[in-house]
Amino acid sequence: MFLSPDRDLSPGSPDLGGHTPAVPDRPGSPRHLGPTGSPTIPTGSPDRQPTRPSSPSRDSPSRSPDRGWYAPIVPDQHESLSNPRSVGSLSTDAKLSDRSSEPFPLPTPPAAPDASRSDIPAANESRERSAPAVGVTGFVPSVSADDVRLTMATISYLWDREDTFCSQADTIHALQQSYRDAVARGDRLQDELDSLYRSAAPFVSFVQLRYDWMQGRYVDAVHSLSDCHRALRTYRDQSEEIRRLRTLICANDEAQGNLERQVDALRAQLHSLQAELNSLRQQRDQLTMDKSFLHIDFLHLKEQLAQSQEEIADGLSSISDLIQQVDGLTPLEGQLALSQAENANLRRQLAEHLEIYDQLQVVEHDRDQAIAEHRALLDTLNSAILGSRSSALTARSTPKSATPAGSATCSHYPGIEIACP
C-alpha cells in the first residue's frame, strides 16, 4: 500500500492505518446523557420487556430508597374494598410517577379485568348485596369472593411488577458500571493510540518521503516507458512503410522490366519496319526515276505522235489532192502509183505510231498501278507505325515512353513520322 501525499497523516486520521478505531466518548458527553441528565445505555427499544429474574419472596421487605425504589403505596382499606380496581390503578400510577426519572420507561401494565364479565360481579351489585349491620360498631362492608379474588390478583400483579422493576434496576446499575468501565478502558486505549501515533510519526514521515521519492521514480519510469512505446510505435510504423515502399519498388521494377522488354520488342519491330520502309523507299525512288523516264519517253512519243498526226493529216490532204489530181488527170498512172506507195508508207507509219501509242498507254497504266500499290503500301506502313507508337505510349506509365529530347524524324513524307534509332 502506497501513501499518497494528499492523505492525512495526523493521529486518528483514517489515511494512516486504513481505519479509525471507534473510541467511545468520555462519560458526561451530551450524547450519553438522557433527558434527565443521567447516563443512558442503548440496549434496544424502550418498550421491550426484559427477562424476568427469579422473583424473591413476597414477604420480603420493600426496596430501600437509596437504590431508586420506594415502598408500595397501600390504598385505603375502604376504597380498596369498595372499588377493587382503584388498588391497581393507584399503585401503578404511583410507581409510574416515582419512576419517571428512570433510564427506561416502564411498560404499561395490562388493563384491569372488565366489570362486564359474567364471572366477576360488578361493584354496584356488591354494594347492593352488602348492607351495614345494625348494632355493630363501625362500618364493615360485606365482601364477595369475586372481589377478594380480583383484589388478590391485582396485588399479586403489582408485587410481580415491583420484583421485575427491582431486578431491572440491578441490571441497569450493572450495565452502567460496565459502561463506565468500558469508557475508562476506551480512554486508556485512546491515550495509548495517541502515544503510538506520536511514536510512529517519524517513521510515517520517513515512509512518506520514501514514497514520494519512489513515486517520482515511478512517474519517471512511466514517462520513459511511454517514450519507449512511442518510439517503438514510430519505428514499427516506419518499418511497415519501408516494407510497403520496398514492395512497391519491386513491383515498379518488375513493371519497368516488362515495359523495357516491350520497348525492346517494339524497337526491334520498329527496326524491321524501318528496313522495310527503306526498301520501299528505294523501290519508290526507282519507280519515281522510272516514272520520270517513262514520262520523258511518253512526252517524246507524244510529240512524235503529234508530228505523225500532222504528217498523216498532211499526207491525207496530199492524198486527197492527189486523188483529185488523179481524177482530173487519169493519164498520170505513174504518179498515182507513186502516190499509192506513199500512202501505204504513210499508213504503215501511222500503224507504227498507233502501236507505240498503245504501248505508251500500257506503260502509263502499269505506272499508275505501281503508284497505287506504292501508296497503299505506304498507308499500311504508316498505320502500322502509328499503331505501334500508340500501343507503346499506352503501355509505358513512366516518362521513359516519351520521345527523348534531340531525336529527329527520318521520314521524308508528310504525315509519316519515324523516329531515328
PDB file of N, CA and C in Angstrom, residues 269-360:
ATOM      1  N   GLN A 269      10.810  -4.324 -83.656  1.00  0.00           N
ATOM      2  CA  GLN A 269       9.787  -4.234 -84.697  1.00  0.00           C
ATOM      3  C   GLN A 269       9.933  -2.950 -85.505  1.00  0.00           C
ATOM      4  N   LEU A 270      10.288  -1.854 -84.800  1.00  0.00           N
ATOM      5  CA  LEU A 270      10.487  -0.582 -85.498  1.00  0.00           C
ATOM      6  C   LEU A 270      11.675  -0.654 -86.462  1.00  0.00           C
ATOM      7  N   HIS A 271      12.756  -1.343 -86.034  1.00  0.00           N
ATOM      8  CA  HIS A 271      13.910  -1.505 -86.917  1.00  0.00           C
ATOM      9  C   HIS A 271      13.525  -2.293 -88.171  1.00  0.00           C
ATOM     10  N   SER A 272      12.760  -3.366 -87.938  1.00  0.00           N
ATOM     11  CA  SER A 272      12.326  -4.153 -89.108  1.00  0.00           C
ATOM     12  C   SER A 272      11.430  -3.333 -90.022  1.00  0.00           C
ATOM     13  N   LEU A 273      10.514  -2.545 -89.396  1.00  0.00           N
ATOM     14  CA  LEU A 273       9.645  -1.692 -90.209  1.00  0.00           C
ATOM     15  C   LEU A 273      10.455  -0.621 -90.931  1.00  0.00           C
ATOM     16  N   GLN A 274      11.481  -0.086 -90.230  1.00  0.00           N
ATOM     17  CA  GLN A 274      12.332   0.905 -90.895  1.00  0.00           C
ATOM     18  C   GLN A 274      13.106   0.287 -92.066  1.00  0.00           C
ATOM     19  N   ALA A 275      13.545  -0.979 -91.889  1.00  0.00           N
ATOM     20  CA  ALA A 275      14.235  -1.651 -93.007  1.00  0.00           C
ATOM     21  C   ALA A 275      13.283  -1.840 -94.184  1.00  0.00           C
ATOM     22  N   GLU A 276      12.047  -2.291 -93.852  1.00  0.00           N
ATOM     23  CA  GLU A 276      11.061  -2.432 -94.923  1.00  0.00           C
ATOM     24  C   GLU A 276      10.771  -1.082 -95.573  1.00  0.00           C
ATOM     25  N   LEU A 277      10.683  -0.038 -94.713  1.00  0.00           N
ATOM     26  CA  LEU A 277      10.419   1.295 -95.249  1.00  0.00           C
ATOM     27  C   LEU A 277      11.558   1.771 -96.149  1.00  0.00           C
ATOM     28  N   ASN A 278      12.790   1.470 -95.747  1.00  0.00           N
ATOM     29  CA  ASN A 278      13.930   1.864 -96.588  1.00  0.00           C
ATOM     30  C   ASN A 278      13.892   1.142 -97.935  1.00  0.00           C
ATOM     31  N   SER A 279      13.564  -0.165 -97.858  1.00  0.00           N
ATOM     32  CA  SER A 279      13.456  -0.899 -99.128  1.00  0.00           C
ATOM     33  C   SER A 279      12.327  -0.348 -99.987  1.00  0.00           C
ATOM     34  N   LEU A 280      11.189  -0.056 -99.335  1.00  0.00           N
ATOM     35  CA  LEU A 280      10.080   0.537-100.084  1.00  0.00           C
ATOM     36  C   LEU A 280      10.451   1.918-100.610  1.00  0.00           C
ATOM     37  N   ARG A 281      11.246   2.640 -99.804  1.00  0.00           N
ATOM     38  CA  ARG A 281      11.676   3.963-100.260  1.00  0.00           C
ATOM     39  C   ARG A 281      12.580   3.846-101.498  1.00  0.00           C
ATOM     40  N   GLN A 282      13.461   2.841-101.441  1.00  0.00           N
ATOM     41  CA  GLN A 282      14.311   2.625-102.622  1.00  0.00           C
ATOM     42  C   GLN A 282      13.470   2.244-103.838  1.00  0.00           C
ATOM     43  N   GLN A 283      12.499   1.354-103.607  1.00  0.00           N
ATOM     44  CA  GLN A 283      11.613   0.998-104.715  1.00  0.00           C
ATOM     45  C   GLN A 283      10.859   2.220-105.227  1.00  0.00           C
ATOM     46  N   ARG A 284      10.422   3.061-104.268  1.00  0.00           N
ATOM     47  CA  ARG A 284       9.709   4.268-104.681  1.00  0.00           C
ATOM     48  C   ARG A 284      10.614   5.193-105.498  1.00  0.00           C
ATOM     49  N   ASP A 285      11.866   5.330-105.018  1.00  0.00           N
ATOM     50  CA  ASP A 285      12.807   6.176-105.776  1.00  0.00           C
ATOM     51  C   ASP A 285      13.035   5.618-107.184  1.00  0.00           C
ATOM     52  N   GLN A 286      13.190   4.285-107.224  1.00  0.00           N
ATOM     53  CA  GLN A 286      13.383   3.666-108.536  1.00  0.00           C
ATOM     54  C   GLN A 286      12.163   3.860-109.422  1.00  0.00           C
ATOM     55  N   LEU A 287      10.972   3.669-108.788  1.00  0.00           N
ATOM     56  CA  LEU A 287       9.746   3.866-109.557  1.00  0.00           C
ATOM     57  C   LEU A 287       9.597   5.320-109.977  1.00  0.00           C
ATOM     58  N   THR A 288      10.004   6.224-109.072  1.00  0.00           N
ATOM     59  CA  THR A 288       9.933   7.645-109.439  1.00  0.00           C
ATOM     60  C   THR A 288      10.875   7.955-110.600  1.00  0.00           C
ATOM     61  N   MET A 289      12.062   7.344-110.509  1.00  0.00           N
ATOM     62  CA  MET A 289      13.013   7.551-111.607  1.00  0.00           C
ATOM     63  C   MET A 289      12.464   6.954-112.906  1.00  0.00           C
ATOM     64  N   ASP A 290      11.940   5.715-112.793  1.00  0.00           N
ATOM     65  CA  ASP A 290      11.355   5.088-113.981  1.00  0.00           C
ATOM     66  C   ASP A 290      10.183   5.899-114.500  1.00  0.00           C
ATOM     67  N   LYS A 291       9.405   6.431-113.538  1.00  0.00           N
ATOM     68  CA  LYS A 291       8.271   7.246-113.948  1.00  0.00           C
ATOM     69  C   LYS A 291       8.738   8.490-114.699  1.00  0.00           C
ATOM     70  N   SER A 292       9.817   9.097-114.194  1.00  0.00           N
ATOM     71  CA  SER A 292      10.336  10.293-114.879  1.00  0.00           C
ATOM     72  C   SER A 292      10.831   9.945-116.281  1.00  0.00           C
ATOM     73  N   PHE A 293      11.534   8.776-116.347  1.00  0.00           N
ATOM     74  CA  PHE A 293      11.999   8.347-117.661  1.00  0.00           C
ATOM     75  C   PHE A 293      10.833   8.027-118.573  1.00  0.00           C
ATOM     76  N   LEU A 294       9.851   7.312-118.014  1.00  0.00           N
ATOM     77  CA  LEU A 294       8.679   6.983-118.821  1.00  0.00           C
ATOM     78  C   LEU A 294       7.924   8.233-119.225  1.00  0.00           C
ATOM     79  N   HIS A 295       7.882   9.181-118.312  1.00  0.00           N
ATOM     80  CA  HIS A 295       7.201  10.428-118.637  1.00  0.00           C
ATOM     81  C   HIS A 295       7.929  11.156-119.774  1.00  0.00           C
ATOM     82  N   ILE A 296       9.274  11.115-119.696  1.00  0.00           N
ATOM     83  CA  ILE A 296      10.046  11.752-120.781  1.00  0.00           C
ATOM     84  C   ILE A 296       9.790  11.026-122.106  1.00  0.00           C
ATOM     85  N   ASP A 297       9.817   9.665-122.016  1.00  0.00           N
ATOM     86  CA  ASP A 297       9.540   8.887-123.236  1.00  0.00           C
ATOM     87  C   ASP A 297       8.127   9.149-123.740  1.00  0.00           C
ATOM     88  N   PHE A 298       7.197   9.225-122.749  1.00  0.00           N
ATOM     89  CA  PHE A 298       5.810   9.465-123.133  1.00  0.00           C
ATOM     90  C   PHE A 298       5.674  10.821-123.820  1.00  0.00           C
ATOM     91  N   LEU A 299       6.342  11.846-123.279  1.00  0.00           N
ATOM     92  CA  LEU A 299       6.282  13.172-123.909  1.00  0.00           C
ATOM     93  C   LEU A 299       6.923  13.148-125.311  1.00  0.00           C
ATOM     94  N   HIS A 300       8.057  12.402-125.389  1.00  0.00           N
ATOM     95  CA  HIS A 300       8.719  12.313-126.694  1.00  0.00           C
ATOM     96  C   HIS A 300       7.825  11.591-127.700  1.00  0.00           C
ATOM     97  N   LEU A 301       7.245  10.480-127.234  1.00  0.00           N
ATOM     98  CA  LEU A 301       6.349   9.744-128.114  1.00  0.00           C
ATOM     99  C   LEU A 301       5.105  10.544-128.446  1.00  0.00           C
ATOM    100  N   LYS A 302       4.679  11.332-127.475  1.00  0.00           N
ATOM    101  CA  LYS A 302       3.512  12.167-127.727  1.00  0.00           C
ATOM    102  C   LYS A 302       3.832  13.216-128.792  1.00  0.00           C
ATOM    103  N   GLU A 303       5.026  13.766-128.673  1.00  0.00           N
ATOM    104  CA  GLU A 303       5.443  14.738-129.704  1.00  0.00           C
ATOM    105  C   GLU A 303       5.549  14.049-131.078  1.00  0.00           C
ATOM    106  N   GLN A 304       6.131  12.838-131.015  1.00  0.00           N
ATOM    107  CA  GLN A 304       6.218  12.101-132.268  1.00  0.00           C
ATOM    108  C   GLN A 304       4.828  11.782-132.817  1.00  0.00           C
ATOM    109  N   LEU A 305       3.914  11.433-131.899  1.00  0.00           N
ATOM    110  CA  LEU A 305       2.551  11.152-132.337  1.00  0.00           C
ATOM    111  C   LEU A 305       1.909  12.389-132.942  1.00  0.00           C
ATOM    112  N   ALA A 306       2.160  13.521-132.301  1.00  0.00           N
ATOM    113  CA  ALA A 306       1.598  14.766-132.849  1.00  0.00           C
ATOM    114  C   ALA A 306       2.189  15.056-134.231  1.00  0.00           C
ATOM    115  N   GLN A 307       3.508  14.836-134.315  1.00  0.00           N
ATOM    116  CA  GLN A 307       4.141  15.045-135.614  1.00  0.00           C
ATOM    117  C   GLN A 307       3.594  14.045-136.647  1.00  0.00           C
ATOM    118  N   SER A 308       3.440  12.793-136.188  1.00  0.00           N
ATOM    119  CA  SER A 308       2.903  11.790-137.107  1.00  0.00           C
ATOM    120  C   SER A 308       1.483  12.142-137.524  1.00  0.00           C
ATOM    121  N   GLN A 309       0.680  12.613-136.549  1.00  0.00           N
ATOM    122  CA  GLN A 309      -0.675  13.010-136.894  1.00  0.00           C
ATOM    123  C   GLN A 309      -0.658  14.177-137.878  1.00  0.00           C
ATOM    124  N   GLU A 310       0.262  15.111-137.648  1.00  0.00           N
ATOM    125  CA  GLU A 310       0.363  16.233-138.594  1.00  0.00           C
ATOM    126  C   GLU A 310       0.796  15.728-139.986  1.00  0.00           C
ATOM    127  N   GLU A 311       1.785  14.801-139.921  1.00  0.00           N
ATOM    128  CA  GLU A 311       2.226  14.242-141.201  1.00  0.00           C
ATOM    129  C   GLU A 311       1.095  13.458-141.866  1.00  0.00           C
ATOM    130  N   ILE A 312       0.336  12.713-141.019  1.00  0.00           N
ATOM    131  CA  ILE A 312      -0.792  11.964-141.575  1.00  0.00           C
ATOM    132  C   ILE A 312      -1.816  12.919-142.161  1.00  0.00           C
ATOM    133  N   ALA A 313      -2.061  14.004-141.420  1.00  0.00           N
ATOM    134  CA  ALA A 313      -3.013  14.987-141.952  1.00  0.00           C
ATOM    135  C   ALA A 313      -2.492  15.596-143.260  1.00  0.00           C
ATOM    136  N   ASP A 314      -1.189  15.883-143.248  1.00  0.00           N
ATOM    137  CA  ASP A 314      -0.601  16.422-144.471  1.00  0.00           C
ATOM    138  C   ASP A 314      -0.676  15.391-145.601  1.00  0.00           C
ATOM    139  N   GLY A 315      -0.390  14.126-145.220  1.00  0.00           N
ATOM    140  CA  GLY A 315      -0.471  13.067-146.223  1.00  0.00           C
ATOM    141  C   GLY A 315      -1.881  12.881-146.740  1.00  0.00           C
ATOM    142  N   LEU A 316      -2.845  12.943-145.825  1.00  0.00           N
ATOM    143  CA  LEU A 316      -4.235  12.798-146.255  1.00  0.00           C
ATOM    144  C   LEU A 316      -4.641  13.946-147.172  1.00  0.00           C
ATOM    145  N   SER A 317      -4.200  15.135-146.747  1.00  0.00           N
ATOM    146  CA  SER A 317      -4.508  16.285-147.613  1.00  0.00           C
ATOM    147  C   SER A 317      -3.839  16.141-148.994  1.00  0.00           C
ATOM    148  N   SER A 318      -2.575  15.655-148.906  1.00  0.00           N
ATOM    149  CA  SER A 318      -1.876  15.441-150.170  1.00  0.00           C
ATOM    150  C   SER A 318      -2.512  14.315-150.968  1.00  0.00           C
ATOM    151  N   ILE A 319      -2.994  13.271-150.246  1.00  0.00           N
ATOM    152  CA  ILE A 319      -3.683  12.161-150.913  1.00  0.00           C
ATOM    153  C   ILE A 319      -4.965  12.638-151.560  1.00  0.00           C
ATOM    154  N   SER A 320      -5.703  13.461-150.799  1.00  0.00           N
ATOM    155  CA  SER A 320      -6.934  13.997-151.397  1.00  0.00           C
ATOM    156  C   SER A 320      -6.608  14.853-152.615  1.00  0.00           C
ATOM    157  N   ASP A 321      -5.515  15.604-152.493  1.00  0.00           N
ATOM    158  CA  ASP A 321      -5.112  16.422-153.637  1.00  0.00           C
ATOM    159  C   ASP A 321      -4.713  15.520-154.803  1.00  0.00           C
ATOM    160  N   LEU A 322      -4.012  14.440-154.425  1.00  0.00           N
ATOM    161  CA  LEU A 322      -3.596  13.517-155.459  1.00  0.00           C
ATOM    162  C   LEU A 322      -4.786  12.799-156.081  1.00  0.00           C
ATOM    163  N   ILE A 323      -5.746  12.497-155.255  1.00  0.00           N
ATOM    164  CA  ILE A 323      -6.942  11.829-155.791  1.00  0.00           C
ATOM    165  C   ILE A 323      -7.658  12.755-156.742  1.00  0.00           C
ATOM    166  N   GLN A 324      -7.729  13.991-156.291  1.00  0.00           N
ATOM    167  CA  GLN A 324      -8.354  14.950-157.192  1.00  0.00           C
ATOM    168  C   GLN A 324      -7.531  15.089-158.480  1.00  0.00           C
ATOM    169  N   GLN A 325      -6.227  15.110-158.280  1.00  0.00           N
ATOM    170  CA  GLN A 325      -5.386  15.204-159.472  1.00  0.00           C
ATOM    171  C   GLN A 325      -5.530  13.941-160.341  1.00  0.00           C
ATOM    172  N   VAL A 326      -5.647  12.774-159.619  1.00  0.00           N
ATOM    173  CA  VAL A 326      -5.814  11.524-160.371  1.00  0.00           C
ATOM    174  C   VAL A 326      -7.149  11.509-161.078  1.00  0.00           C
ATOM    175  N   ASP A 327      -8.143  11.977-160.378  1.00  0.00           N
ATOM    176  CA  ASP A 327      -9.445  12.020-161.029  1.00  0.00           C
ATOM    177  C   ASP A 327      -9.406  13.020-162.209  1.00  0.00           C
ATOM    178  N   GLY A 328      -8.665  14.082-161.967  1.00  0.00           N
ATOM    179  CA  GLY A 328      -8.605  15.063-163.041  1.00  0.00           C
ATOM    180  C   GLY A 328      -7.607  14.692-164.115  1.00  0.00           C
ATOM    181  N   LEU A 329      -6.595  13.893-163.699  1.00  0.00           N
ATOM    182  CA  LEU A 329      -5.531  13.549-164.622  1.00  0.00           C
ATOM    183  C   LEU A 329      -5.400  12.034-164.665  1.00  0.00           C
ATOM    184  N   THR A 330      -6.287  11.404-165.246  1.00  0.00           N
ATOM    185  CA  THR A 330      -6.266   9.953-165.373  1.00  0.00           C
ATOM    186  C   THR A 330      -5.061   9.434-166.129  1.00  0.00           C
ATOM    187  N   PRO A 331      -4.467  10.172-167.063  1.00  0.00           N
ATOM    188  CA  PRO A 331      -3.353   9.608-167.792  1.00  0.00           C
ATOM    189  C   PRO A 331      -2.126   9.481-166.931  1.00  0.00           C
ATOM    190  N   LEU A 332      -2.147  10.139-165.725  1.00  0.00           N
ATOM    191  CA  LEU A 332      -0.924  10.147-164.908  1.00  0.00           C
ATOM    192  C   LEU A 332      -0.943   8.922-163.999  1.00  0.00           C
ATOM    193  N   GLU A 333      -0.733   7.727-164.541  1.00  0.00           N
ATOM    194  CA  GLU A 333      -0.791   6.488-163.770  1.00  0.00           C
ATOM    195  C   GLU A 333       0.493   6.315-162.948  1.00  0.00           C
ATOM    196  N   GLY A 334       1.554   6.820-163.485  1.00  0.00           N
ATOM    197  CA  GLY A 334       2.777   6.676-162.711  1.00  0.00           C
ATOM    198  C   GLY A 334       2.746   7.491-161.419  1.00  0.00           C
ATOM    199  N   GLN A 335       2.228   8.665-161.533  1.00  0.00           N
ATOM    200  CA  GLN A 335       2.089   9.486-160.330  1.00  0.00           C
ATOM    201  C   GLN A 335       1.114   8.835-159.348  1.00  0.00           C
ATOM    202  N   LEU A 336       0.075   8.205-159.844  1.00  0.00           N
ATOM    203  CA  LEU A 336      -0.896   7.541-158.959  1.00  0.00           C
ATOM    204  C   LEU A 336      -0.240   6.379-158.212  1.00  0.00           C
ATOM    205  N   ALA A 337       0.554   5.631-159.003  1.00  0.00           N
ATOM    206  CA  ALA A 337       1.207   4.515-158.319  1.00  0.00           C
ATOM    207  C   ALA A 337       2.169   5.024-157.240  1.00  0.00           C
ATOM    208  N   LEU A 338       2.852   6.115-157.583  1.00  0.00           N
ATOM    209  CA  LEU A 338       3.729   6.717-156.566  1.00  0.00           C
ATOM    210  C   LEU A 338       2.954   7.221-155.361  1.00  0.00           C
ATOM    211  N   SER A 339       1.830   7.817-155.668  1.00  0.00           N
ATOM    212  CA  SER A 339       1.006   8.318-154.544  1.00  0.00           C
ATOM    213  C   SER A 339       0.488   7.162-153.681  1.00  0.00           C
ATOM    214  N   GLN A 340       0.136   6.061-154.338  1.00  0.00           N
ATOM    215  CA  GLN A 340      -0.342   4.911-153.564  1.00  0.00           C
ATOM    216  C   GLN A 340       0.787   4.336-152.697  1.00  0.00           C
ATOM    217  N   ALA A 341       1.987   4.345-153.282  1.00  0.00           N
ATOM    218  CA  ALA A 341       3.101   3.837-152.471  1.00  0.00           C
ATOM    219  C   ALA A 341       3.367   4.740-151.251  1.00  0.00           C
ATOM    220  N   GLU A 342       3.318   6.036-151.502  1.00  0.00           N
ATOM    221  CA  GLU A 342       3.477   6.972-150.380  1.00  0.00           C
ATOM    222  C   GLU A 342       2.339   6.808-149.359  1.00  0.00           C
ATOM    223  N   ASN A 343       1.139   6.585-149.902  1.00  0.00           N
ATOM    224  CA  ASN A 343       0.002   6.399-148.981  1.00  0.00           C
ATOM    225  C   ASN A 343       0.196   5.142-148.149  1.00  0.00           C
ATOM    226  N   ALA A 344       0.658   4.076-148.762  1.00  0.00           N
ATOM    227  CA  ALA A 344       0.891   2.848-147.997  1.00  0.00           C
ATOM    228  C   ALA A 344       1.989   3.061-146.950  1.00  0.00           C
ATOM    229  N   ASN A 345       3.006   3.817-147.403  1.00  0.00           N
ATOM    230  CA  ASN A 345       4.069   4.118-146.444  1.00  0.00           C
ATOM    231  C   ASN A 345       3.545   4.931-145.261  1.00  0.00           C
ATOM    232  N   LEU A 346       2.719   5.896-145.614  1.00  0.00           N
ATOM    233  CA  LEU A 346       2.139   6.709-144.522  1.00  0.00           C
ATOM    234  C   LEU A 346       1.229   5.865-143.616  1.00  0.00           C
ATOM    235  N   ARG A 347       0.479   4.933-144.259  1.00  0.00           N
ATOM    236  CA  ARG A 347      -0.387   4.068-143.445  1.00  0.00           C
ATOM    237  C   ARG A 347       0.460   3.188-142.514  1.00  0.00           C
ATOM    238  N   ARG A 348       1.559   2.686-143.032  1.00  0.00           N
ATOM    239  CA  ARG A 348       2.437   1.867-142.208  1.00  0.00           C
ATOM    240  C   ARG A 348       3.008   2.668-141.051  1.00  0.00           C
ATOM    241  N   GLN A 349       3.449   3.898-141.355  1.00  0.00           N
ATOM    242  CA  GLN A 349       3.959   4.755-140.282  1.00  0.00           C
ATOM    243  C   GLN A 349       2.861   5.060-139.243  1.00  0.00           C
ATOM    244  N   LEU A 350       1.637   5.283-139.755  1.00  0.00           N
ATOM    245  CA  LEU A 350       0.529   5.542-138.817  1.00  0.00           C
ATOM    246  C   LEU A 350       0.264   4.334-137.924  1.00  0.00           C
ATOM    247  N   ALA A 351       0.343   3.134-138.506  1.00  0.00           N
ATOM    248  CA  ALA A 351       0.136   1.928-137.681  1.00  0.00           C
ATOM    249  C   ALA A 351       1.233   1.792-136.625  1.00  0.00           C
ATOM    250  N   GLU A 352       2.473   2.104-137.051  1.00  0.00           N
ATOM    251  CA  GLU A 352       3.563   2.058-136.078  1.00  0.00           C
ATOM    252  C   GLU A 352       3.350   3.076-134.947  1.00  0.00           C
ATOM    253  N   HIS A 353       2.934   4.274-135.370  1.00  0.00           N
ATOM    254  CA  HIS A 353       2.677   5.282-134.320  1.00  0.00           C
ATOM    255  C   HIS A 353       1.528   4.850-133.391  1.00  0.00           C
ATOM    256  N   LEU A 354       0.486   4.246-133.969  1.00  0.00           N
ATOM    257  CA  LEU A 354      -0.626   3.769-133.127  1.00  0.00           C
ATOM    258  C   LEU A 354      -0.165   2.657-132.189  1.00  0.00           C
ATOM    259  N   GLU A 355       0.714   1.784-132.678  1.00  0.00           N
ATOM    260  CA  GLU A 355       1.243   0.730-131.797  1.00  0.00           C
ATOM    261  C   GLU A 355       2.082   1.323-130.670  1.00  0.00           C
ATOM    262  N   ILE A 356       2.883   2.323-131.041  1.00  0.00           N
ATOM    263  CA  ILE A 356       3.675   2.995-129.988  1.00  0.00           C
ATOM    264  C   ILE A 356       2.757   3.682-128.977  1.00  0.00           C
ATOM    265  N   TYR A 357       1.692   4.248-129.468  1.00  0.00           N
ATOM    266  CA  TYR A 357       0.738   4.907-128.559  1.00  0.00           C
ATOM    267  C   TYR A 357       0.090   3.887-127.634  1.00  0.00           C
ATOM    268  N   ASP A 358      -0.275   2.726-128.207  1.00  0.00           N
ATOM    269  CA  ASP A 358      -0.853   1.685-127.339  1.00  0.00           C
ATOM    270  C   ASP A 358       0.156   1.222-126.288  1.00  0.00           C
ATOM    271  N   GLN A 359       1.404   1.065-126.665  1.00  0.00           N
ATOM    272  CA  GLN A 359       2.439   0.693-125.692  1.00  0.00           C
ATOM    273  C   GLN A 359       2.587   1.761-124.603  1.00  0.00           C
ATOM    274  N   LEU A 360       2.530   3.024-125.048  1.00  0.00           N
ATOM    275  CA  LEU A 360       2.596   4.102-124.042  1.00  0.00           C
ATOM    276  C   LEU A 360       1.399   4.056-123.088  1.00  0.00           C
TER     277      LEU A 360
END
